[in-house]
Coordinates of N, CA and C in Angstrom, one line a residue:
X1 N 6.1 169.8 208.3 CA 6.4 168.7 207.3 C 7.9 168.5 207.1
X2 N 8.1 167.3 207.3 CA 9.7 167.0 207.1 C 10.1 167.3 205.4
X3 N 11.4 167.1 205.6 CA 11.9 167.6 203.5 C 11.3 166.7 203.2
X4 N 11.5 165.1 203.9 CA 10.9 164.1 202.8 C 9.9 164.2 202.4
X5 N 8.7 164.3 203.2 CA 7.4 164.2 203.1 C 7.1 165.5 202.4
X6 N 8.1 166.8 202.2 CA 7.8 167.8 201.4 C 8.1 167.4 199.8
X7 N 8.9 166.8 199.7 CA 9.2 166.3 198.3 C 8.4 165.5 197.9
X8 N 7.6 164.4 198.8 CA 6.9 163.6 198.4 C 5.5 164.2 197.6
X9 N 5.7 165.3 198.4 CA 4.2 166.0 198.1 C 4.4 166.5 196.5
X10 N 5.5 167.4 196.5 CA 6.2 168.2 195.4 C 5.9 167.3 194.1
X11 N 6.2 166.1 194.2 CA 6.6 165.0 193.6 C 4.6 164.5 192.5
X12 N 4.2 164.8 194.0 CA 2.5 164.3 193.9 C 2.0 165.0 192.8
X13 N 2.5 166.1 193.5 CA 1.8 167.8 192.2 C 2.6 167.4 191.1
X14 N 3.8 167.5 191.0 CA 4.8 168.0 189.7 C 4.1 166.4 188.6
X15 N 4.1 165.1 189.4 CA 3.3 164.3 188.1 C 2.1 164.6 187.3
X16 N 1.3 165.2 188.6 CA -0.2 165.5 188.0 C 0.0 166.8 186.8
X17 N 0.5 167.5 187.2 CA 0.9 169.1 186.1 C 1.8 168.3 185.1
X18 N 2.7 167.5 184.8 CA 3.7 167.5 183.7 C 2.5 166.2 183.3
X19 N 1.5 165.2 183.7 CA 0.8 164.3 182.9 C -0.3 165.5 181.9
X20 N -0.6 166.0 182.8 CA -1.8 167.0 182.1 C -1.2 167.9 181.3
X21 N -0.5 168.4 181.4 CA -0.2 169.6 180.7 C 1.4 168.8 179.4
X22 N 1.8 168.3 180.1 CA 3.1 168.0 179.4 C 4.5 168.6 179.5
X23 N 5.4 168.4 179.5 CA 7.0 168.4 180.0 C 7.0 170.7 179.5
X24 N 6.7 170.8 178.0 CA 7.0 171.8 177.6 C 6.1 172.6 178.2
X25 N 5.2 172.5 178.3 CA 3.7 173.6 178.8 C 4.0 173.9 180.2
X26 N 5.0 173.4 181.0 CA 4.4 173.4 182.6 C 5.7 173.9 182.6
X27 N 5.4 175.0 183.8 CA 6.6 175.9 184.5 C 6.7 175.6 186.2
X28 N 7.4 175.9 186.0 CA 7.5 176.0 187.7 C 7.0 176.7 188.7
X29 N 6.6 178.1 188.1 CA 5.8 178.6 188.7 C 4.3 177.7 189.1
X30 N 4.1 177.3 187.9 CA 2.2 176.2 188.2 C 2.7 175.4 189.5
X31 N 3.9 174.6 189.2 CA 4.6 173.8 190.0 C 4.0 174.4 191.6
X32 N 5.1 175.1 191.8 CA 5.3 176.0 193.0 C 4.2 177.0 193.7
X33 N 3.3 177.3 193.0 CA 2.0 177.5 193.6 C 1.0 176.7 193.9
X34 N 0.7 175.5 193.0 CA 0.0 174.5 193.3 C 0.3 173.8 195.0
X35 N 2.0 173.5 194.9 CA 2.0 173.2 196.5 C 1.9 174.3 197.0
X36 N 2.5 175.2 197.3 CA 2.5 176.4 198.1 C 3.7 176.9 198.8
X37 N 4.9 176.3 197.7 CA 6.1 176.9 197.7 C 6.5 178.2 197.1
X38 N 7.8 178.8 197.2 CA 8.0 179.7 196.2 C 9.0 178.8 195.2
X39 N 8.8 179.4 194.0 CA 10.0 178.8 193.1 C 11.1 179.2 193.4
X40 N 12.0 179.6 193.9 CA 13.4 179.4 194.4 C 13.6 178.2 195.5
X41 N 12.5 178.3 196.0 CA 12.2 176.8 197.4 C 12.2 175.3 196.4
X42 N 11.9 175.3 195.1 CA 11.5 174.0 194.1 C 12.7 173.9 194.0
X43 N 13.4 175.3 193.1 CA 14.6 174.6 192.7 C 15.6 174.2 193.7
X44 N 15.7 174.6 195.0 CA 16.4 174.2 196.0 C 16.3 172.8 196.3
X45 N 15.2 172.2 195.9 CA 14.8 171.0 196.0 C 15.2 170.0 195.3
X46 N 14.9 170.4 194.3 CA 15.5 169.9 192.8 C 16.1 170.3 191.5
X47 N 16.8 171.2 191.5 CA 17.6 171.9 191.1 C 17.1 172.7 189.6
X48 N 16.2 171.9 188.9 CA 15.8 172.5 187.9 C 14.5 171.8 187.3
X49 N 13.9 172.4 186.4 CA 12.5 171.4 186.1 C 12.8 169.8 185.3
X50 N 13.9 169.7 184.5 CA 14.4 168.4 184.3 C 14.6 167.9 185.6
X51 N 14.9 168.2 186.3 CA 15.4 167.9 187.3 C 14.3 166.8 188.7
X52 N 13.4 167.8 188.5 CA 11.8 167.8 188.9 C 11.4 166.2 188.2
X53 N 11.2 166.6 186.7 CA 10.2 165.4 186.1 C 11.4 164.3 186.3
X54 N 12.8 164.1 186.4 CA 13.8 163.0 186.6 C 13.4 162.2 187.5
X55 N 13.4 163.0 188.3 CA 12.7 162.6 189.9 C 11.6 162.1 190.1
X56 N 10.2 162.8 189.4 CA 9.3 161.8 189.6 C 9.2 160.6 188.5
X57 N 9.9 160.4 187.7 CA 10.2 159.3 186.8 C 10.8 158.6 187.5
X58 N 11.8 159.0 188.2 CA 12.4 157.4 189.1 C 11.6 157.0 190.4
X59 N 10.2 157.9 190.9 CA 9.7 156.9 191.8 C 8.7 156.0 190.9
X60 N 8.2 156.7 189.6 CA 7.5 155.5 188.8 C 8.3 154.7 188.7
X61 N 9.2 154.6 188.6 CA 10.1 153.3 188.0 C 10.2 152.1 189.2
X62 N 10.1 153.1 190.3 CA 10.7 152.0 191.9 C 9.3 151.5 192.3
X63 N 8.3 152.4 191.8 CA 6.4 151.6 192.5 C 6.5 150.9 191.3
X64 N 6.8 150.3 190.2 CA 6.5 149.1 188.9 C 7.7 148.3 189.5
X65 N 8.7 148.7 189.7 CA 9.4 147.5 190.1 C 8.9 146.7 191.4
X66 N 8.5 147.6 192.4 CA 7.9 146.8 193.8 C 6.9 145.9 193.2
X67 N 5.8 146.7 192.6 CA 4.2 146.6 192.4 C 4.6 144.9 191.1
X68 N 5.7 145.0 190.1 CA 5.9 143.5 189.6 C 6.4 142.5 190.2
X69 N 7.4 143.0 191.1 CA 8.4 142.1 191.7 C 7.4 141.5 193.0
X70 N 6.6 141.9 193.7 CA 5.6 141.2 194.0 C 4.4 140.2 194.4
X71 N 3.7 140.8 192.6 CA 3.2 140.0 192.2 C 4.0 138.7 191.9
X72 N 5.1 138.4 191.1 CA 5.8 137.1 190.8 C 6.4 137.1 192.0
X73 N 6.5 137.4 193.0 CA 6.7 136.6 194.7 C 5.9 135.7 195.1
X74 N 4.7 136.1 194.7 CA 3.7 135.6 195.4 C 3.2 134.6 194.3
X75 N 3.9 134.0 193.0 CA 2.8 133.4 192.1 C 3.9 131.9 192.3
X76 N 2.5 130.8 192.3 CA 3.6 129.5 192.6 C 3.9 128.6 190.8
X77 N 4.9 128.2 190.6 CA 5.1 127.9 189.3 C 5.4 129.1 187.9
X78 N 6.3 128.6 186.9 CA 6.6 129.5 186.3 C 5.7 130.4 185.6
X79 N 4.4 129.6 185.0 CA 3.1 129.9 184.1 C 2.9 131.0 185.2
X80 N 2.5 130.6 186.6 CA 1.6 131.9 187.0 C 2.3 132.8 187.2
X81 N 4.1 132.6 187.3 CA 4.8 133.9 187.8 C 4.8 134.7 186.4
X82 N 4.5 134.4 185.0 CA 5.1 135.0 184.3 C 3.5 136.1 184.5
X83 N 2.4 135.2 184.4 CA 0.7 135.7 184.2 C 0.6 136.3 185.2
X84 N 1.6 136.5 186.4 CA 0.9 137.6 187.3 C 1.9 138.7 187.6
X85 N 2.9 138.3 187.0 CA 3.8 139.8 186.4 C 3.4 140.4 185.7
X86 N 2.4 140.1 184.3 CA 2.2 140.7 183.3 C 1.3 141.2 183.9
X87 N 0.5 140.8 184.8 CA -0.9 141.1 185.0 C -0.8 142.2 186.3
X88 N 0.3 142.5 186.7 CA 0.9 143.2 187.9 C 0.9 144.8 187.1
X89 N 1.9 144.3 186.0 CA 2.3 145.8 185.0 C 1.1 146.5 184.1
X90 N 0.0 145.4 183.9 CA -1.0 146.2 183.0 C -2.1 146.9 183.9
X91 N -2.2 146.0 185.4 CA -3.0 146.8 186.2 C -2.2 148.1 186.9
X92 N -1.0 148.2 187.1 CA -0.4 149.3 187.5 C -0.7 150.6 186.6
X93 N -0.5 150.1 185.0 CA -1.2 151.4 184.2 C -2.4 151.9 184.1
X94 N -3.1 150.5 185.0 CA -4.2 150.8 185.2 C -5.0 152.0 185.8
X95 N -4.0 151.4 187.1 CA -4.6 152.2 188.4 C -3.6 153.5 188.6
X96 N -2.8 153.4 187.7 CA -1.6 155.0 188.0 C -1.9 155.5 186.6
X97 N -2.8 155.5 186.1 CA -3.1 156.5 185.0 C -2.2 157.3 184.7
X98 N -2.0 158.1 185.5 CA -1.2 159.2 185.8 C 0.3 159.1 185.5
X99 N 0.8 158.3 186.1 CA 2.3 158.1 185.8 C 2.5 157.4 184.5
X100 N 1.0 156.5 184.3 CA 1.5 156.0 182.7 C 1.5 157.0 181.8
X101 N 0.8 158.1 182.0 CA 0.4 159.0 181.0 C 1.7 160.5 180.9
X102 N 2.4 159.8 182.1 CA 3.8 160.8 182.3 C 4.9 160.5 181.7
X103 N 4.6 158.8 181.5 CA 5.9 158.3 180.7 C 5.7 158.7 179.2
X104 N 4.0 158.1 178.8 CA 3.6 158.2 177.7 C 4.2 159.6 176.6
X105 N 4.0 160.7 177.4 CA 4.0 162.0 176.8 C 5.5 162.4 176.8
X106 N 6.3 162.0 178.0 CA 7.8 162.5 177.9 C 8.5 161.6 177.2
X107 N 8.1 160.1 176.7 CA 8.9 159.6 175.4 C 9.3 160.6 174.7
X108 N 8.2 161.4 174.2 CA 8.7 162.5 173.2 C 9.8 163.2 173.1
X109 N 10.2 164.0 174.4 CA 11.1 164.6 174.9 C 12.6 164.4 174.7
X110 N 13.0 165.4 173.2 CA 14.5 164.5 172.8 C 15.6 165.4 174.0
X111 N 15.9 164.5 175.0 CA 16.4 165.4 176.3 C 17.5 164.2 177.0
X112 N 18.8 164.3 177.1 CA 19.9 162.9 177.2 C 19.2 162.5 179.0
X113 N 18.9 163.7 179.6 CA 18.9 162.8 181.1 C 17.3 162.0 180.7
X114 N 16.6 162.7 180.0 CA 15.0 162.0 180.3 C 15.4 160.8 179.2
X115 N 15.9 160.4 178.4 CA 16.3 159.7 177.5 C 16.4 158.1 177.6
X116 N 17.9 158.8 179.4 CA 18.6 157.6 179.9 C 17.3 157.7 181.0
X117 N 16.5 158.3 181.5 CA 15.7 157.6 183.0 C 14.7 156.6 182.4
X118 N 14.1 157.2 181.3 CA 12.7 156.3 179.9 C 13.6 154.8 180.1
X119 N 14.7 155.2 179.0 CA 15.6 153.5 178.7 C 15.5 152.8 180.0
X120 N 15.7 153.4 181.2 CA 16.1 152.9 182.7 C 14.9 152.0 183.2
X121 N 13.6 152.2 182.1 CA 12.4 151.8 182.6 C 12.2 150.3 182.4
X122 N 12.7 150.3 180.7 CA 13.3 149.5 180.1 C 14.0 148.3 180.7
X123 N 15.0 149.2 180.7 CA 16.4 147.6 180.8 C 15.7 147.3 182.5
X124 N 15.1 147.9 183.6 CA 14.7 147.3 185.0 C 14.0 146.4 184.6
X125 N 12.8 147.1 184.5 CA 11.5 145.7 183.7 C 12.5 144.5 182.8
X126 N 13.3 144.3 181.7 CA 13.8 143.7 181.0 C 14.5 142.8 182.2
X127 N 15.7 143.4 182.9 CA 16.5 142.3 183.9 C 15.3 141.7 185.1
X128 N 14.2 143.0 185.0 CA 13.6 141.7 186.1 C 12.9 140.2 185.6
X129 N 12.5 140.6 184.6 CA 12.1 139.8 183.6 C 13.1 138.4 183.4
X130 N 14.1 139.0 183.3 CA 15.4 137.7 182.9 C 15.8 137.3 183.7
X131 N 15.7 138.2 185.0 CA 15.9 137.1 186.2 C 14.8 136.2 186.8
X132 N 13.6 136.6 186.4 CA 12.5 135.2 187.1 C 13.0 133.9 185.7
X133 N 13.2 134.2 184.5 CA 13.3 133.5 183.5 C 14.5 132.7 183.7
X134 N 15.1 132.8 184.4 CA 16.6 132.0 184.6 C 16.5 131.1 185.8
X135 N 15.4 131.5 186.7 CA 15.1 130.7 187.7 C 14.6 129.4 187.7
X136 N 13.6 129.5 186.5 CA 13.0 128.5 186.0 C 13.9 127.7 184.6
X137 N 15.0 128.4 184.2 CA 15.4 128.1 183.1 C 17.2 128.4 183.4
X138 N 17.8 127.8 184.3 CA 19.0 128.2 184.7 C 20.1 127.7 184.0
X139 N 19.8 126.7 183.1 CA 21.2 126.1 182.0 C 20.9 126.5 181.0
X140 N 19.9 127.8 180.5 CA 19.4 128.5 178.8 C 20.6 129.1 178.9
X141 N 20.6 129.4 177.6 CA 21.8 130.2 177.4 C 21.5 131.5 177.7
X142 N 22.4 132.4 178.5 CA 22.4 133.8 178.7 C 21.5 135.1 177.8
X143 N 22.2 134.7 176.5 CA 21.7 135.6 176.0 C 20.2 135.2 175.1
X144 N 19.9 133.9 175.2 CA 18.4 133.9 174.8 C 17.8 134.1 175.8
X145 N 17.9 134.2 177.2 CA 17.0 134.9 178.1 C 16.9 135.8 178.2
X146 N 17.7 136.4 177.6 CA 18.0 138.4 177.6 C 17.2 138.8 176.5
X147 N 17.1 137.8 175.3 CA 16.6 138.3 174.1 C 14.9 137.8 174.6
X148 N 14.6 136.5 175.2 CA 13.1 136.4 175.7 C 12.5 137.7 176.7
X149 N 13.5 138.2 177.3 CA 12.8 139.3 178.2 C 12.7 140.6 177.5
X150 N 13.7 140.9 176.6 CA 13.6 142.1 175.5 C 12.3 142.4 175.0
X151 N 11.9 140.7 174.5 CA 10.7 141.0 173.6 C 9.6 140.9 174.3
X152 N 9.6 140.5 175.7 CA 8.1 140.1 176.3 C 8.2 142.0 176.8
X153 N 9.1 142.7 177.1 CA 9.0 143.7 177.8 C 8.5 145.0 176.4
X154 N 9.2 144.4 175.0 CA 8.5 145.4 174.3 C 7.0 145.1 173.8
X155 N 6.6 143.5 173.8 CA 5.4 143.8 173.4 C 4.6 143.9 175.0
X156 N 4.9 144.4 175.7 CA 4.1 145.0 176.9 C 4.1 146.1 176.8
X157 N 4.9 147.1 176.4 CA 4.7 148.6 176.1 C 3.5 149.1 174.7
X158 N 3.8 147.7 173.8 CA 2.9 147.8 172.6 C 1.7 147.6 172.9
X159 N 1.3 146.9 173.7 CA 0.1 146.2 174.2 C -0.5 147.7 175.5
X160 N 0.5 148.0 175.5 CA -0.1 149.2 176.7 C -0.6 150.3 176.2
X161 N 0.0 150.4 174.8 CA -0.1 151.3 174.1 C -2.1 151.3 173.5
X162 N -1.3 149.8 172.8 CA -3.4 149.5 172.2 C -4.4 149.3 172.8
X163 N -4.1 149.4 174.1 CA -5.2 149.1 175.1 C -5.6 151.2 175.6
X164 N -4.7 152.1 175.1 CA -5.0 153.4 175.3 C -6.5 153.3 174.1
X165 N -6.5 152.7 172.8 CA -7.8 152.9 172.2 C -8.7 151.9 172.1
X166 N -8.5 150.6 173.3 CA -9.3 149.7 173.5 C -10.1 149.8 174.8
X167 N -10.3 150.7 175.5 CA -10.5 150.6 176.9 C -11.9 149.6 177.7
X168 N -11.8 149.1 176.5 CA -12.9 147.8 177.0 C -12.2 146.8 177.3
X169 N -10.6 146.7 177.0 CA -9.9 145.6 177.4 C -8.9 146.1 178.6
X170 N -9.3 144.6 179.2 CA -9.2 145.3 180.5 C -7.7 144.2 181.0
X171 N -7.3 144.7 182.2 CA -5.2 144.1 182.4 C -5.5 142.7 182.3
X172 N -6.7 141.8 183.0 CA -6.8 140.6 182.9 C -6.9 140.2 181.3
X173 N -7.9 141.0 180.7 CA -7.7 140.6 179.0 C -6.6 140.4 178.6
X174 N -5.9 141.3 178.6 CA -4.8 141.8 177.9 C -3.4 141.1 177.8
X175 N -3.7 140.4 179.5 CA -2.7 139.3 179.9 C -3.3 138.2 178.8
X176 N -4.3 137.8 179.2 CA -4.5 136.5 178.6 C -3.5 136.3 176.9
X177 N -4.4 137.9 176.4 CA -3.8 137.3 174.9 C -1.8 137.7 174.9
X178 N -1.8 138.2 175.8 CA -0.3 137.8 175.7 C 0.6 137.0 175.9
X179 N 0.0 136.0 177.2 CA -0.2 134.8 177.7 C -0.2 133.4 176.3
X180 N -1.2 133.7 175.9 CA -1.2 132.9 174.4 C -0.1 132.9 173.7
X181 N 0.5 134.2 173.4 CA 1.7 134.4 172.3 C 3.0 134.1 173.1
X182 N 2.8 134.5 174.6 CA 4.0 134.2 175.2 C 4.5 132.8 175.4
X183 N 3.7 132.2 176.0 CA 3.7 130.8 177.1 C 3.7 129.3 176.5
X184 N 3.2 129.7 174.7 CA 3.5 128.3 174.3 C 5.1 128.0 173.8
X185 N 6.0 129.1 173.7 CA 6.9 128.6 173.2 C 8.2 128.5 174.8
X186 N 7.5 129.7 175.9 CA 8.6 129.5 176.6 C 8.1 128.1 177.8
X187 N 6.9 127.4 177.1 CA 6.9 126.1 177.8 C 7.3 125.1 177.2
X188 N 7.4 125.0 176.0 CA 8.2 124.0 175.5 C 9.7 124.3 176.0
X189 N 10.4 125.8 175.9 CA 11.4 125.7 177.2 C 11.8 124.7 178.3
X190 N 11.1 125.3 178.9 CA 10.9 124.9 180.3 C 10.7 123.4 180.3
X191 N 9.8 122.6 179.3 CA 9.7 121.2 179.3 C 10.8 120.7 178.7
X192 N 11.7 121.1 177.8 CA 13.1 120.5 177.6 C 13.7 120.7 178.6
X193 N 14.0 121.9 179.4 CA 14.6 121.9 180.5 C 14.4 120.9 181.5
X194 N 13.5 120.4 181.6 CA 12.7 119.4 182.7 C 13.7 118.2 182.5
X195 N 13.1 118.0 181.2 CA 13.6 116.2 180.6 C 15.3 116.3 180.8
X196 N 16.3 117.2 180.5 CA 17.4 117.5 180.2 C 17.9 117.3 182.5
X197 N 16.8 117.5 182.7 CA 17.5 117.7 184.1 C 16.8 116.1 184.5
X198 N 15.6 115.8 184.1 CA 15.4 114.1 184.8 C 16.4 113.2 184.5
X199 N 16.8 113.2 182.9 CA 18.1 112.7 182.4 C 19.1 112.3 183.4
X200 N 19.7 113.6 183.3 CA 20.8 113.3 183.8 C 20.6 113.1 185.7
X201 N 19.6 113.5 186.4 CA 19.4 112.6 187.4 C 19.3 111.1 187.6
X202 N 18.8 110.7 186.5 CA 18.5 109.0 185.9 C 20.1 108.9 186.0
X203 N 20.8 109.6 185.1 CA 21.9 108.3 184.9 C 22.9 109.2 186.1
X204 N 22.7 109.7 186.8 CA 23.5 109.8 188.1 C 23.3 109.1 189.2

């Protein structure tokens, strides 16, 4: 097995032990027996158990960015790119239970590197967010796009959160009623934006 594909693995195990067990309860030893390393072989790898959960935090962060970015590739018009981004991120926690339930529990964790990788989950989701919204909306002002993607990206964590004690609601639900709250105001957006750009094509 090459290093990569040994880390990959390392990576497989160390999510499943720090989702189940949680950041404080899990040693390295569980770690390092589960694959079938020794613990001086882990930390060679990754230098320490923060070190460990950092790491499998930033491939969650890179499979939600692919797994959103995507979805709104592939959606034609702004309505479906915004409905099949959202709909990209709530089935992701869907189907990675696991890594949702890795971020979920190491919020807790008052720790500066796990702090800055959590926020990092954040501001990605947030700029991706602000950059499809500028595509569609390229003369808004800067910073109400930044403030529209703030809030669509925190009430997606909120919404991810109430769907842990709703589990009858399902990512397509969940989109819709967000869809409602979201979409009537950033289409009147987009429809000033329209008129604002036929305008001034008319009188050019």
């Amino acid at each position: 097995m090459s290093r990569a594909e040994r880390e990959q693995q390392i990576l497989g195990v160390a999510e499943e032990v720090f989702a189940a067990r949680g950041y404080q309860a899990t040693s390295m030893d569980d770690i390092a027996r589960r694959v079938g390393l020794s613990k001086p072989m882990l930390y060679e790898y990754f230098g320490s158990k923060e070190g460990l959960l950092l790491a499998c935090l930033e491939r969650v962060r890179r499979e939600l960015l692919e797994c959103t970015s995507a979805a709104a590739a592939n959606a034609v018009g702004p309505e479906q790119q915004l409905h099949d981004g959202l709909l990209a991120f709530f089935r992701f926690g869907e189907e990675h239970k696991q890594s949702w339930a890795l971020l979920r529990t190491e919020s807790a964790v008052v720790r500066a590197g796990l702090d800055t990788e959590l926020e990092g989950f954040r501001t990605q989701q947030a700029e991706f967010t602000e950059q499809m919204l500028r595509v569609t909306l390229p003369n808004t002002d800067p910073a109400r796009l930044e403030a529209f993607a703030e809030a669509i990206i925190g009430a997606c964590e909120r919404m991810a959160l109430w769907r842990e004690n709703r589990p009858e609601i399902t990512p397509e639900r969940v989109t819709e009623h967000l869809m409602a709250l979201i979409w009537p105001s950033l289409s009147a957006e987009v429809a000033a934006a329209e008129r604002v750009h036929t305008t001034s094509h008319d009188q050019g």
